[in-house]
Coordinates of C-alpha atoms and ligand atoms in Angstrom, one line a residue:
X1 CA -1.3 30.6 -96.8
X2 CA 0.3 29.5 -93.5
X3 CA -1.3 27.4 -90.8
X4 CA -0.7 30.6 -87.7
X5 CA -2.8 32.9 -90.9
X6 CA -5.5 29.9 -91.4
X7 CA -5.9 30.0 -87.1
X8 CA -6.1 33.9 -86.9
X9 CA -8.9 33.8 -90.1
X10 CA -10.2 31.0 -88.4
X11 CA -10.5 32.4 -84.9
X12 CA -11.8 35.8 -86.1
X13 CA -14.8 34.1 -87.9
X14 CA -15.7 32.0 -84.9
X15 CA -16.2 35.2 -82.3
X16 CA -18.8 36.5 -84.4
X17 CA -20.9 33.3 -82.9
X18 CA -22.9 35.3 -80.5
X19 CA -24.6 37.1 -83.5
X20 CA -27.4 34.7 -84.8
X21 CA -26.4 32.7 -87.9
X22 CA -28.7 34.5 -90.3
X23 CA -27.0 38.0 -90.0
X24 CA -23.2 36.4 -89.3
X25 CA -23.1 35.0 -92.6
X26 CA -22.7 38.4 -94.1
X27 CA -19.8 39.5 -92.2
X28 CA -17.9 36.5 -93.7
X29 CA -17.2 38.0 -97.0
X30 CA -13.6 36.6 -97.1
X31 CA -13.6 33.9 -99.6
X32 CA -12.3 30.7 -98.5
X33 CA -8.9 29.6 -99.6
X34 CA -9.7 26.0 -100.5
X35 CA -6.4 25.3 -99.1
X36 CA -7.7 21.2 -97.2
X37 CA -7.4 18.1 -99.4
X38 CA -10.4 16.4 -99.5
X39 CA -10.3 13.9 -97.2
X40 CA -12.4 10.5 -98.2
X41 CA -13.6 8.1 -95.0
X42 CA -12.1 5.5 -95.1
X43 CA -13.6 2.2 -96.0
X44 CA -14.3 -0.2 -92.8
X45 CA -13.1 -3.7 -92.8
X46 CA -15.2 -6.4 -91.6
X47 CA -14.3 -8.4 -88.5
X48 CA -15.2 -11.5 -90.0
X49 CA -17.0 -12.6 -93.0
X50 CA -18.9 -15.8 -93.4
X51 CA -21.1 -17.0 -96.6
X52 CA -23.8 -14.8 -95.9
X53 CA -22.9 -11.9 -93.9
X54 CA -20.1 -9.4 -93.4
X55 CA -19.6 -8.4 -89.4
X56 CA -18.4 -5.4 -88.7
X57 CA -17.5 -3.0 -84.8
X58 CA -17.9 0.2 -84.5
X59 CA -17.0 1.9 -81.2
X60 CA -18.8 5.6 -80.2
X61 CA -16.0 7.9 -78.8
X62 CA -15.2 11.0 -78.3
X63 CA -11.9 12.0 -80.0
X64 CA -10.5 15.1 -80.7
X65 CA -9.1 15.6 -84.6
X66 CA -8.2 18.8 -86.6
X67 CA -10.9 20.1 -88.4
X68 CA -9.2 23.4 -89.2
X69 CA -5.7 23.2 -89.4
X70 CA -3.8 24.0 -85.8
X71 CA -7.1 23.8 -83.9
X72 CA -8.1 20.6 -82.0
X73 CA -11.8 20.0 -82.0
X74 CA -13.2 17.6 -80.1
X75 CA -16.3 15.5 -81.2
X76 CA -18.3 12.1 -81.4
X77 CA -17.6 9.5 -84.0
X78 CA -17.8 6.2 -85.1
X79 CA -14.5 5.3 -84.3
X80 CA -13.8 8.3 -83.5
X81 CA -13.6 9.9 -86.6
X82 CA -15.8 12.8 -88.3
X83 CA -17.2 11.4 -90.4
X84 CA -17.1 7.7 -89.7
X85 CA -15.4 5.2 -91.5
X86 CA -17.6 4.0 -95.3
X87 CA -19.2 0.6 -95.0
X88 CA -19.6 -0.8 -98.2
X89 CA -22.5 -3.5 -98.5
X90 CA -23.8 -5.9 -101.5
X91 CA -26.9 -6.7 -102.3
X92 CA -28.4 -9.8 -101.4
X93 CA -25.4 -9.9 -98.6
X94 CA -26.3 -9.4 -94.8
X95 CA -24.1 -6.6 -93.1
X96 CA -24.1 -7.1 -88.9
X97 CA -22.1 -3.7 -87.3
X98 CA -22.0 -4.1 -83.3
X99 CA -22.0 -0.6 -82.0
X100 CA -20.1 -0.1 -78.5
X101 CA -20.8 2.8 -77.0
X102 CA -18.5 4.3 -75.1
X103 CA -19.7 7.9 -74.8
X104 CA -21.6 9.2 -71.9
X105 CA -24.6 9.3 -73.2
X106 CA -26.9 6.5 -74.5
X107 CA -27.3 6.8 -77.9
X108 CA -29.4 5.0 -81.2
X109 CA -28.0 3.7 -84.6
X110 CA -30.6 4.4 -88.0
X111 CA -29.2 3.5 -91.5
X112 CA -31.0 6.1 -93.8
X113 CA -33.0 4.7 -96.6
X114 CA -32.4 0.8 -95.7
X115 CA -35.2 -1.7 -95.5
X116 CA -34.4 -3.2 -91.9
X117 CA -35.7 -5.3 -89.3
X118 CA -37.8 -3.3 -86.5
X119 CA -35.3 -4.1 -84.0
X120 CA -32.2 -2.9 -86.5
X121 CA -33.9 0.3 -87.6
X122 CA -32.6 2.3 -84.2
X123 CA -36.6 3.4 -82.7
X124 CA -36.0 6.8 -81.1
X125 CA -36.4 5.0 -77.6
X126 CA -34.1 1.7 -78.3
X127 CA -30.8 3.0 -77.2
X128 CA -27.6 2.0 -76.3
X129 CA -26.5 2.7 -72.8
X130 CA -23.1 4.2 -72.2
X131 CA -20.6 0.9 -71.7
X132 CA -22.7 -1.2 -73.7
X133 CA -23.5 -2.7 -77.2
X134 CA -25.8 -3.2 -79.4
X135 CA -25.7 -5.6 -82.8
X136 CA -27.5 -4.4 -85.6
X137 CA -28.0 -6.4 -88.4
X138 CA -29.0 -5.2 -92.3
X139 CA -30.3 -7.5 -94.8
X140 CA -29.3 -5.1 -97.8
X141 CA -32.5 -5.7 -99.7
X142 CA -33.2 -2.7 -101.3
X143 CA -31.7 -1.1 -104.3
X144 CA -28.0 0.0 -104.9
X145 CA -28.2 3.5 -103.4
X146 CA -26.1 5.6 -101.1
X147 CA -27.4 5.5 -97.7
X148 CA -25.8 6.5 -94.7
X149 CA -25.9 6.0 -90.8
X150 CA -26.1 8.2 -88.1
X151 CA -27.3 8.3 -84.3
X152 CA -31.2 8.8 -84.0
X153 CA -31.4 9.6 -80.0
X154 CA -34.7 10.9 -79.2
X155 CA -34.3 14.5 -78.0
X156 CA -30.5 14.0 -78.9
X157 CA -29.9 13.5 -82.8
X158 CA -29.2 17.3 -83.8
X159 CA -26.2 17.6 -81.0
X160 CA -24.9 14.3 -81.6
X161 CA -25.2 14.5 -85.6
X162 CA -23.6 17.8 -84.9
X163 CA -20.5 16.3 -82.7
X164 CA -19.9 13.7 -86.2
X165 CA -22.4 10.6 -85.4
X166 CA -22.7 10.3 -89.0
X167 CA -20.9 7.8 -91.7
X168 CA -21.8 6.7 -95.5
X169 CA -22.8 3.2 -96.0
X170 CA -23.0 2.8 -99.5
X171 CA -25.2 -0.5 -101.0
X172 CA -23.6 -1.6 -104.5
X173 CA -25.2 -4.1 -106.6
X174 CA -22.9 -6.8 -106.8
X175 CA -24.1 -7.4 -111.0
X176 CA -23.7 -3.7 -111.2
X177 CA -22.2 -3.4 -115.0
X178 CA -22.5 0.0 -115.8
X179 CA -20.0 1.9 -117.2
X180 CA -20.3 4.7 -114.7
X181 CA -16.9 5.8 -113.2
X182 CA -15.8 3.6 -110.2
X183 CA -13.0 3.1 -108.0
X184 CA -11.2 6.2 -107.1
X185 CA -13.7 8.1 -110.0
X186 CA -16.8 7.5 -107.3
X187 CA -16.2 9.9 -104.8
X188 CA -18.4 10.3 -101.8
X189 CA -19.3 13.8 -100.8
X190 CA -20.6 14.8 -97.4
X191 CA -21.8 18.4 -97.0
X192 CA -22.3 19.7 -93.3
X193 CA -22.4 23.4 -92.1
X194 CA -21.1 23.9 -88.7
X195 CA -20.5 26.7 -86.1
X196 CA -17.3 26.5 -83.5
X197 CA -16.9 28.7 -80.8
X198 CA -13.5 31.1 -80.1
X199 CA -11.3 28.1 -78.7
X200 CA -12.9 26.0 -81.9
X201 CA -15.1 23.6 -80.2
X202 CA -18.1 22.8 -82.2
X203 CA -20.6 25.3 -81.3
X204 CA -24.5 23.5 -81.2
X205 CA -27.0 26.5 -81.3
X206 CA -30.2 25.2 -82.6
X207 CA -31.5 28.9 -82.3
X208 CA -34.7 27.1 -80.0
X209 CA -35.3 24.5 -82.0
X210 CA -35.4 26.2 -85.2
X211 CA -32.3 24.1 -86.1
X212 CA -28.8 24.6 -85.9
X213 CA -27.0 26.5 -89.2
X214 CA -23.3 27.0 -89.2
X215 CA -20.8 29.3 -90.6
X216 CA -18.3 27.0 -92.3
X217 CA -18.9 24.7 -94.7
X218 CA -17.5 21.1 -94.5
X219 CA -17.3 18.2 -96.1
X220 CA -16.2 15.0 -95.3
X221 CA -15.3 16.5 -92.3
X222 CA -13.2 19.1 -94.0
X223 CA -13.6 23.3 -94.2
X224 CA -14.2 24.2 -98.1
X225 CA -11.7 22.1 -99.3
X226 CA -10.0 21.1 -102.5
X227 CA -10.2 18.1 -104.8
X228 CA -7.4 17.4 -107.0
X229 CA -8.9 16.1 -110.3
X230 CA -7.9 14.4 -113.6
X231 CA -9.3 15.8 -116.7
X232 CA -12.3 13.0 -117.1
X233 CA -15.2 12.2 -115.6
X234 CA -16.1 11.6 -111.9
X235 CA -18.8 9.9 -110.2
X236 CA -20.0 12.1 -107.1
X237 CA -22.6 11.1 -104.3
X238 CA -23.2 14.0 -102.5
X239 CA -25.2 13.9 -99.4
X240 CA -26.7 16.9 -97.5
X241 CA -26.1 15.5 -93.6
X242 CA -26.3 19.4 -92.5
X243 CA -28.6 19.3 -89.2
X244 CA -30.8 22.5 -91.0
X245 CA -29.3 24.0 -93.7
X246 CA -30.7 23.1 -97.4
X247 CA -28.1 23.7 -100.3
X248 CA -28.6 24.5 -104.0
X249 CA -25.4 23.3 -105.9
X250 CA -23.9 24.6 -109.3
X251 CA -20.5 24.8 -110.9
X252 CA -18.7 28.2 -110.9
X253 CA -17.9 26.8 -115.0
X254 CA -21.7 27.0 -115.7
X255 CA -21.3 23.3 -116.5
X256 CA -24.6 21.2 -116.0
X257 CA -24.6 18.5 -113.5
X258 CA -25.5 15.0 -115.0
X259 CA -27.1 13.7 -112.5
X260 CA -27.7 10.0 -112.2
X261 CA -29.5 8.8 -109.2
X262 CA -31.8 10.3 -106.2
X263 CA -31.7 9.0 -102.8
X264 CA -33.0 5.2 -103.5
X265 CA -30.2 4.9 -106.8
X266 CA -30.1 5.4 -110.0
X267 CA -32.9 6.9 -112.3
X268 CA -34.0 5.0 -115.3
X269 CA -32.3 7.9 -117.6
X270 CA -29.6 10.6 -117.0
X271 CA -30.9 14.3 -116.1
X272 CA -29.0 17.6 -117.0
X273 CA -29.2 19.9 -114.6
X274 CA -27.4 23.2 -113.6
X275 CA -28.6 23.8 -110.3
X276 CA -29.3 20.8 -107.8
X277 CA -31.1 21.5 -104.9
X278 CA -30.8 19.0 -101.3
X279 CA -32.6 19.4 -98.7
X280 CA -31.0 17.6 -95.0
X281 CA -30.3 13.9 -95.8
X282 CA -31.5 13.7 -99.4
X283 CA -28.9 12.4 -101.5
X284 CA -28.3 12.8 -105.5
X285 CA -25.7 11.6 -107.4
X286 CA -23.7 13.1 -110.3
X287 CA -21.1 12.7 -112.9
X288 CA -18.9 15.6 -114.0
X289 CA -17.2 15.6 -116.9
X290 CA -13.9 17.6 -116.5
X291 CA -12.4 16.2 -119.8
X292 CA -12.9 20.1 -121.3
X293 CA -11.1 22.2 -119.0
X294 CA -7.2 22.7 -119.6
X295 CA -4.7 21.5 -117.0
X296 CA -5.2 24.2 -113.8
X297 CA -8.2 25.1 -114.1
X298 CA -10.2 25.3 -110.7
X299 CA -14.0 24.8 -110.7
X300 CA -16.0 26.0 -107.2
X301 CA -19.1 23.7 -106.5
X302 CA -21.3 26.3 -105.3
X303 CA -24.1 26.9 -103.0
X304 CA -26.6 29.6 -104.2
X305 CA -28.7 29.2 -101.4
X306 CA -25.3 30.1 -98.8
X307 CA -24.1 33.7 -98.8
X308 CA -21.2 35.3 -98.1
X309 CA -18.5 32.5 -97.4
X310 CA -21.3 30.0 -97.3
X311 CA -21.6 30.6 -101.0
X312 CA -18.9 28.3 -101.7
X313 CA -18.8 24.7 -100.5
X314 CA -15.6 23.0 -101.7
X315 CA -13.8 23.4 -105.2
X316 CA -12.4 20.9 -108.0
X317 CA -8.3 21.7 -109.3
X318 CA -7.9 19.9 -112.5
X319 CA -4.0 19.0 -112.3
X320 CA -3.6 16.4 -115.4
X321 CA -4.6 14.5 -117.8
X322 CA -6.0 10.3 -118.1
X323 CA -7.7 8.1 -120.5
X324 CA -11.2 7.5 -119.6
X325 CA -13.7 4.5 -120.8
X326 CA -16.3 5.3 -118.2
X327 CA -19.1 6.7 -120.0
X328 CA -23.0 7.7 -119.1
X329 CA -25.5 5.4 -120.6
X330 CA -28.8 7.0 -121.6
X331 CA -30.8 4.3 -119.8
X332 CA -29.6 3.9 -116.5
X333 CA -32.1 0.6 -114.9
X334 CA -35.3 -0.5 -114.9
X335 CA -37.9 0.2 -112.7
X336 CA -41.4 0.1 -111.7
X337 CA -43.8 3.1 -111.8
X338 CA -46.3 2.6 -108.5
X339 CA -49.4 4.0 -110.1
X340 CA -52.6 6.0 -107.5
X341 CA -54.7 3.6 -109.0
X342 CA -53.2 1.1 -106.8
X343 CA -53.2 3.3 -103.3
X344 CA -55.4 1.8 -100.9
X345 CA -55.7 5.2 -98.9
X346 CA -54.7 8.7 -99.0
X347 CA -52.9 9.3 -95.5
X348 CA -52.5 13.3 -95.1
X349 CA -49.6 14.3 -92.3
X350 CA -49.6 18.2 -91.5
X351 CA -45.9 19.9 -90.4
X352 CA -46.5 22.6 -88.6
X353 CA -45.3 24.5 -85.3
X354 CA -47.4 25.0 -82.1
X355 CA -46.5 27.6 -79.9
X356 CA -45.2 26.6 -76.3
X357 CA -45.8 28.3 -72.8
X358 CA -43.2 30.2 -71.2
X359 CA -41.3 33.5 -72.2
X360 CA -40.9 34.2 -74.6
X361 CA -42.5 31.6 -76.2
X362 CA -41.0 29.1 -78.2
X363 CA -42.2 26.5 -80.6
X364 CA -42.7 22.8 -80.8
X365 CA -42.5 21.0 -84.5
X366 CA -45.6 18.6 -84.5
X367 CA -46.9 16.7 -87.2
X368 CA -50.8 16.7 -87.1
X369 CA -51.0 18.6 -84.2
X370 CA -49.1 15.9 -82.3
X371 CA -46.0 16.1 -80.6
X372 CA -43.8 12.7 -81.3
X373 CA -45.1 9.7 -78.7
X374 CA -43.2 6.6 -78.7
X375 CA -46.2 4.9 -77.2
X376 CA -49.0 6.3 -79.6
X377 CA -49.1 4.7 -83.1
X378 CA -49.8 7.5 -85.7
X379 CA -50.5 5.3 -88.8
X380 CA -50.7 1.4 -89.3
X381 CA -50.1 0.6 -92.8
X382 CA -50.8 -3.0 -93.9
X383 CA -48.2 -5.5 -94.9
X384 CA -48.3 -5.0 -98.9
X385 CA -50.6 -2.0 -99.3
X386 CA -49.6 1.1 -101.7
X387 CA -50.9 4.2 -100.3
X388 CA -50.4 7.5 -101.1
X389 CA -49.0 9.9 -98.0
X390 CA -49.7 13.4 -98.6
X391 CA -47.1 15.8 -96.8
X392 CA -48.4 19.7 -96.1
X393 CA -46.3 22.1 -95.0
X394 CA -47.6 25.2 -92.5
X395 CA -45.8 28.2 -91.9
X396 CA -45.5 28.9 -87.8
X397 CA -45.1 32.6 -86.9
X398 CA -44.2 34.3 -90.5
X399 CA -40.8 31.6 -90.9
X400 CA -40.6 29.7 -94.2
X401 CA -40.5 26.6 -93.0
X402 CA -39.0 23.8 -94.6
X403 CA -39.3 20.4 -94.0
X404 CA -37.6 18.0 -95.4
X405 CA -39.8 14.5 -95.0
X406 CA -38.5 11.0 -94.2
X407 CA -40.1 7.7 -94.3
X408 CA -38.6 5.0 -92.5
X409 CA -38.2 1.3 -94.2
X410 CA -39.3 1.9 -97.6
X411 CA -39.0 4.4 -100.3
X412 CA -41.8 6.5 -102.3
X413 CA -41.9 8.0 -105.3
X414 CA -43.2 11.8 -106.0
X415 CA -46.8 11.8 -107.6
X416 CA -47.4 15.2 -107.2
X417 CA -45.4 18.4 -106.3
X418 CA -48.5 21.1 -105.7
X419 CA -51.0 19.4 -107.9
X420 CA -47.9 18.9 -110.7
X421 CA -46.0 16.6 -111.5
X422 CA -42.4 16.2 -110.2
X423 CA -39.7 18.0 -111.3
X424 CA -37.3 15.4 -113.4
X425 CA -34.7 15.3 -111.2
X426 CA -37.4 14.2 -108.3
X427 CA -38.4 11.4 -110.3
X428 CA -36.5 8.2 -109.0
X429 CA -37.3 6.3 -105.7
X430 CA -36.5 8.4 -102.6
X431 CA -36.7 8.3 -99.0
X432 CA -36.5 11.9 -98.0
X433 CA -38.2 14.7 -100.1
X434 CA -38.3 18.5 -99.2
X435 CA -42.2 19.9 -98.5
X436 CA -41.4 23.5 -98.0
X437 CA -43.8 26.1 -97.0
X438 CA -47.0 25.9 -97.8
X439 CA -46.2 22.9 -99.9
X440 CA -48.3 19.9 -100.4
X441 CA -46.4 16.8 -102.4
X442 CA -48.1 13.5 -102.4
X443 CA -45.6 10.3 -102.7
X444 CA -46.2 6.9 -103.1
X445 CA -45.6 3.6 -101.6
X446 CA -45.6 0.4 -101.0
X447 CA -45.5 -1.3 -98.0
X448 CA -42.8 -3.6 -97.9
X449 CA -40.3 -5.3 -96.1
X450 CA -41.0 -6.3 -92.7
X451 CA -43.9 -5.7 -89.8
X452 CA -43.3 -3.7 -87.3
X453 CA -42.6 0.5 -85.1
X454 CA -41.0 2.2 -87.8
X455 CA -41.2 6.1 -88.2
X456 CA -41.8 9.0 -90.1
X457 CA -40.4 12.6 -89.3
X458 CA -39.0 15.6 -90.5
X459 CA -35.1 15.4 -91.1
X460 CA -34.2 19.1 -89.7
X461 CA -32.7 17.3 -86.3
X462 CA -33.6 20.1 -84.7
X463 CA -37.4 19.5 -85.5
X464 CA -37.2 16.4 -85.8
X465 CA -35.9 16.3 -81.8
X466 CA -38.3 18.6 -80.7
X467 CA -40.4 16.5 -81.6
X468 CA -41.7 15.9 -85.7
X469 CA -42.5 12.4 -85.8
X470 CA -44.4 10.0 -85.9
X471 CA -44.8 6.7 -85.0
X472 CA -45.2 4.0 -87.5
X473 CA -46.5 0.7 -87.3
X474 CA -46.6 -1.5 -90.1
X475 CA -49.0 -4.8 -89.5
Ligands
LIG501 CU1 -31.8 10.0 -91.4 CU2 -35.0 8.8 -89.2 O1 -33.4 9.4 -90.3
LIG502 CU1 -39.2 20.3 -90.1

């Protein structure tokens, strides 16, 4: 297909973006052409590098980059790029990034799922003015996971998530000796819908704080696009950074997913599983074999939660053939089960909506009944203490609401989904889990780490802006 055809497709899609999201989607029947390579951020170099740490700049700018072919889009990136460039950190290793910003607005750094300092972890209110930095330093103590950074502005995350203020930092384990597939075999995949107005800027409707859904599909910055693969197996991190759009992946082959790790790494054993559900910033981890399908055979990674074009999210081309050693062990790694016999308290946080005044009314995402207060602490966990958090969801005004929870500085694990136990493919550590409506899962945790404001909230932005959190304090 030629670039002028892509354009027109293109262009004829975006006009439909005064109809809301929900009703758009249908009108996109055309299938996508998977015609993009997949493009893979690229991996930051550090500035300098000493015994114990590895120092890294990032600059915020705005930039304007092709995000469908022959249309220039501008956004906000980590050096300008959408997404931002991959830091890789190691274990035991400190990582410093200094973040310039050089946008116009002040903005805040979080690295999702990492067990930082208070004055690292990017509080809501501890921004960066325009024309100024920031150093933010990591001590990389947690375990091997795929984590990722993005802006955390109070008021301001959805639009600036949605402009590209998002970037992978991956955490390996430098005695990592698995024989999982590595290198160019680990492939990083992140999954964002977005909407772009008739001249193909990126269009940020959050629908009144509903959250902002999208008609195209991208990821790693890129519409539905194509990976070119060799007939063996593949190591894929996939991470939902959508603003409010949950996904449910499968192969078009039928083909289980073996999926290896959850947000917080790997699971003590490998978990077959055909459909994969991730909610807005979890993360999961898979390895597909393609080592049965003949040379040029295409294999669409699904959504069935998307319809219409949404349906489809980017698809696989196997193109030849290579040896392979990499292999899926059935015990993955060891780890500790935190047991309710060891919870101090039961803590019980309520996501719900409250109307707001005004016509016609609109709605404010509260947890507890509480709109987010920098300046009010909504729970003070103790230095050491396991407690169990209890997350209930409440419908507002007849819309399934899901919320997809997120605890700040340390992970949980899933006691109970609805009075059962988790489903397998919940049951590794995690940072963000999904509580949708009229849900009530209880997780489990230890405090750990450091003392100090932390948060918990819900990770649509859109909620989460307007204004699901709370404040945290850990003493
Ligand atoms: Cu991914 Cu508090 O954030
Ligand atoms: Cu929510």
């Amino acid at each position: 297909m030629t670039q002028q055809m892509n354009r027109r497709e293109f262009l004829a899609l975006a006009s439909a973006a005064v109809i809301p999201a929900s009703r758009q989607v249908h009108q996109l029947a055309a299938p996508p052409d998977f015609e993009t390579e997949l493009p893979i951020p690229p991996v930051l170099a550090p500035v300098k590098s000493d015994l114990t740490t590895d120092y890294y700049e990032v600059t915020q700018r705005e930039a304007w980059t092709e995000i469908v072919s022959g249309i220039r889009t501008k956004i906000r990136g980590y050096n300008g790029s959408f997404p931002g460039p991959t830091i890789k950190a190691h274990r035991g290793r400190r990582t410093v990034v200094a973040h310039t910003n050089h946008l116009t607005i002040s903005t805040v750094v979080h690295l999702h799922g990492g067990v930082t300092k208070p004055d690292s972890d990017g509080f809501p209110t501890d921004t960066i003015p325009p024309g100024e930095s920031r150093r933010y330093e990591y001590g990389n103590s947690g375990r091997a996971a795929t984590l990722w950074y993005h802006d955390h502005s109070w008021r301001d995350s959805g639009r600036n998530l949605h402009m590209g203020l998002a970037g992978f930092y991956l955490l390996e384990d430098p005695n990592d000796d698995t024989p999982l597939p590595r290198e160019q075999y680990d492939v990083p995949l992140m999954l964002q819908d977005r909407s772009f107005t008739s001249d193909g800027e990126l269009d940020y409707d959050h629908q009144r704080h509903h959250g902002a859904t999208g008609n195209v599909m991208l990821v790693n910055g890129a519409p539905w696009p194509v990976l070119k693969v060799a007939a063996r197996k593949y190591r894929f991190r996939i991470l939902n950074a959508s603003n409010a759009t949950a996904v449910a992946l499968s192969l078009s082959s039928h083909q289980p997913f073996v999926q290896i790790a959850t947000d917080q790494g790997l699971l003590r054993a490998p978990v077959s599983l055909p459909m994969m559900r991730l909610a807005m910033a979890e993360r999961v981890e898979v390895v597909i074999d393609f080592s049965a399908y003949p040379i040029g055979t295409r294999i669409v990674l699904q959504n069935r939660r998307g319809r219409g074009r949404l349906s489809r999210v980017m698809c696989f081309d196997v193109v030849r053939k290579e040896r392979d050693d990499s292999f899926v062990p059935a015990s993955l790694a060891q780890s500790e089960t935190l047991r309710s016999s060891e919870a101090v308290r039961t803590r019980t946080f309520v996501f719900g909506g409250r109307p707001t005044l005004g016509l016609p009314p609109g709605v404010r995402w509260v947890i507890n009944g509480e709109a987010f207060d920098p300046g009010r602490v909504d729970a003070d966990p103790r230095l050491g203490d396991v407690e169990i958090w209890r997350f209930v969801s409440r419908g507002f005004l007849g819309r399934a609401m899901l919320h997809p929870v997120h605890t700040h500085l340390v992970p949980f694990q899933i006691l109970t989904r609805n009075g059962q136990p988790p489903r397998a493919e919940e049951r590794g550590w995690k940072d963000t889990v999904a509580v949708d409506r009229d849900e009530v899962v209880d997780v489990i945790l230890r405090w750990s780490g450091y003392r100090g404001r932390y948060l918990l909230h819900c990770h649509n932005l859109e909620h989460e802006d307007h204004s699901m959190m709370a404040r945290v304090d850990v003493i």
